[in-house]
Structure formats: structure tokens, C-alpha cells
Short mmCIF file of C-alpha atoms in Angstrom, two decimals:
data_model
loop_
_atom_site.label_atom_id
_atom_site.label_comp_id
_atom_site.label_asym_id
_atom_site.label_seq_id
_atom_site.Cartn_x
_atom_site.Cartn_y
_atom_site.Cartn_z
CA MET A 1 67.95 2.05 -15.12
CA GLU A 2 67.36 -1.05 -17.17
CA VAL A 3 69.58 -1.61 -20.19
CA SER A 4 69.38 -4.28 -22.88
CA PHE A 5 71.62 -4.91 -25.85
CA LYS A 6 71.08 -6.54 -29.22
CA ASN A 7 74.70 -7.62 -29.60
CA TRP A 8 78.14 -7.45 -27.98
CA GLY A 9 79.11 -4.42 -30.04
CA ASP A 10 76.26 -2.40 -28.54
CA ALA A 11 77.27 -3.53 -25.05
CA VAL A 12 80.89 -2.53 -25.58
CA THR A 13 79.89 0.85 -27.02
CA PHE A 14 77.60 1.50 -24.04
CA LEU A 15 80.29 0.61 -21.51
CA SER A 16 82.95 2.62 -23.36
CA GLN A 17 80.78 5.73 -23.34
CA ARG A 18 80.08 5.39 -19.62
CA THR A 19 83.75 4.80 -18.90
CA ASP A 20 84.73 7.87 -20.94
CA VAL A 21 82.27 10.04 -18.99
CA ALA A 22 83.58 8.73 -15.67
CA LEU A 23 87.19 9.22 -16.73
CA GLU A 24 86.51 12.78 -17.87
CA GLY A 25 84.94 13.55 -14.49
CA LEU A 26 87.95 12.14 -12.66
CA MET A 27 90.33 14.14 -14.85
CA ALA A 28 88.40 17.35 -14.09
CA LEU A 29 88.59 16.65 -10.35
CA SER A 30 92.31 15.97 -10.69
CA ALA A 31 92.82 19.33 -12.42
CA GLN A 32 90.99 21.12 -9.62
CA GLN A 33 92.94 19.23 -6.98
CA MET A 34 96.22 20.24 -8.59
CA VAL A 35 95.28 23.91 -8.24
CA ASP A 36 94.18 23.37 -4.63
CA GLN A 37 97.50 21.68 -3.83
CA GLN A 38 99.38 24.63 -5.31
CA VAL A 39 97.44 27.06 -3.13
CA ILE A 40 98.03 24.98 -0.01
CA ALA A 41 101.75 24.75 -0.78
CA ALA A 42 101.93 28.51 -1.34
CA LEU A 43 100.17 29.17 1.97
CA LEU A 44 102.48 26.82 3.83
CA ALA A 45 105.57 28.30 2.19
CA SER A 46 104.48 31.84 3.01
CA HIS A 47 103.24 31.15 6.53
CA SER A 48 100.74 33.81 7.54
CA HIS A 49 101.63 36.40 4.90
CA LEU A 50 98.65 36.38 2.59
CA ARG A 51 100.19 38.66 -0.03
CA ALA A 52 103.28 36.47 -0.27
CA ALA A 53 101.09 33.37 -0.47
CA ALA A 54 99.09 34.86 -3.34
CA ASP A 55 102.27 35.84 -5.19
CA THR A 56 103.85 32.42 -4.60
CA TRP A 57 100.74 30.67 -5.89
CA ARG A 58 100.58 32.86 -9.00
CA LEU A 59 104.21 31.98 -9.75
CA MET A 60 103.48 28.27 -9.29
CA ALA A 61 100.34 28.43 -11.42
CA SER A 62 102.06 30.33 -14.22
CA ALA A 63 104.94 27.85 -14.18
CA THR A 64 102.62 24.85 -14.47
CA LEU A 65 100.16 26.35 -16.95
CA PRO A 66 102.37 25.79 -20.01
CA ILE A 67 103.10 22.26 -18.83
CA SER A 68 99.39 21.59 -18.34
CA HIS A 69 98.63 23.04 -21.76
CA VAL A 70 101.25 20.87 -23.46
CA ARG A 71 99.98 17.79 -21.61
CA SER A 72 96.43 18.56 -22.66
CA LEU A 73 97.53 18.73 -26.28
CA GLN A 74 99.54 15.52 -25.97
CA ASP A 75 96.88 13.59 -24.08
CA ASP A 76 93.94 15.18 -25.90
CA GLN A 77 92.22 16.07 -22.64
CA PRO A 78 88.55 17.00 -22.90
CA GLU A 79 87.59 20.66 -22.83
CA SER A 80 85.78 20.07 -19.52
CA VAL A 81 89.11 19.22 -17.86
CA ARG A 82 90.73 22.43 -19.07
CA GLU A 83 87.62 24.35 -17.96
CA ALA A 84 87.72 22.75 -14.51
CA TYR A 85 91.37 23.79 -14.13
CA SER A 86 90.64 27.37 -15.27
CA GLU A 87 87.57 27.66 -13.04
CA ARG A 88 89.55 26.52 -10.00
CA VAL A 89 92.34 29.00 -10.77
CA ALA A 90 89.73 31.77 -11.02
CA TYR A 91 88.14 30.63 -7.76
CA TRP A 92 91.40 30.87 -5.81
CA GLU A 93 92.28 34.18 -7.46
CA GLY A 94 88.96 35.52 -6.17
CA VAL A 95 89.62 34.15 -2.68
CA PHE A 96 92.99 35.90 -2.53
CA ARG A 97 91.54 39.16 -3.85
CA LYS A 98 88.75 39.17 -1.25
CA ALA A 99 91.08 38.22 1.60
CA MET A 100 93.67 40.92 0.99
CA PRO A 101 93.12 44.49 2.10
CA GLU A 102 92.51 46.75 -0.89
CA ASN A 103 95.80 48.61 -0.48
CA GLU A 104 97.74 45.31 -0.82
CA SER A 105 96.21 43.98 -4.06
#
């Protein structure tokens, strides 16, 4: 990709936009990683008891959701970051539902 600029202002604008896109992507990955870390911690805390792990994770996620929401308002996080967090929560919820026998869910 070849890029040329007419002035320094155009160059700064171009770089700022690219930096914003990269930062938003990193923030979305960070949100997903936070959910993954919660699930791993819940599994470790609950050993091999899948039901207990799912319940522990739900407690952890519900405890951090308000904090995450407040931070997103304070830091003005992009919608894509909040969506990445929600999608990862839904993903793990689905994993736990599929893994548990029907009489345990």
C-alpha cells in the first residue's frame, strides 16, 4: 500500500486513525482474554466439577460486569470492545451448557 501526504496534518491524521484501529483491536482482545482468564480460574478453583466451575465463573463474570461497564463509560471504550467481551461470555456459556449433562443445567 503506497501512501502520500500533502502536508503534516494529513500524515498525522492518517497515523492517528491507524493507531486508533490497532488500539481498538487490542482492547477487544484484552476483553476476550479477561473472560478466558475467569473461566480458567473457575475451572482450577472447582477442579473437575464442571457444574461448580460454571457456577463459579458466572459469579466471577457477574461481579466484574458492573466494573467493566463503569470502566467502559469512564474510558469511552468502543462498542466493538464491549461486543467482544459479550461474545466471549456467550461463547463460554455455550461451552458450559454443552459440556454439562442435561439434568445438571
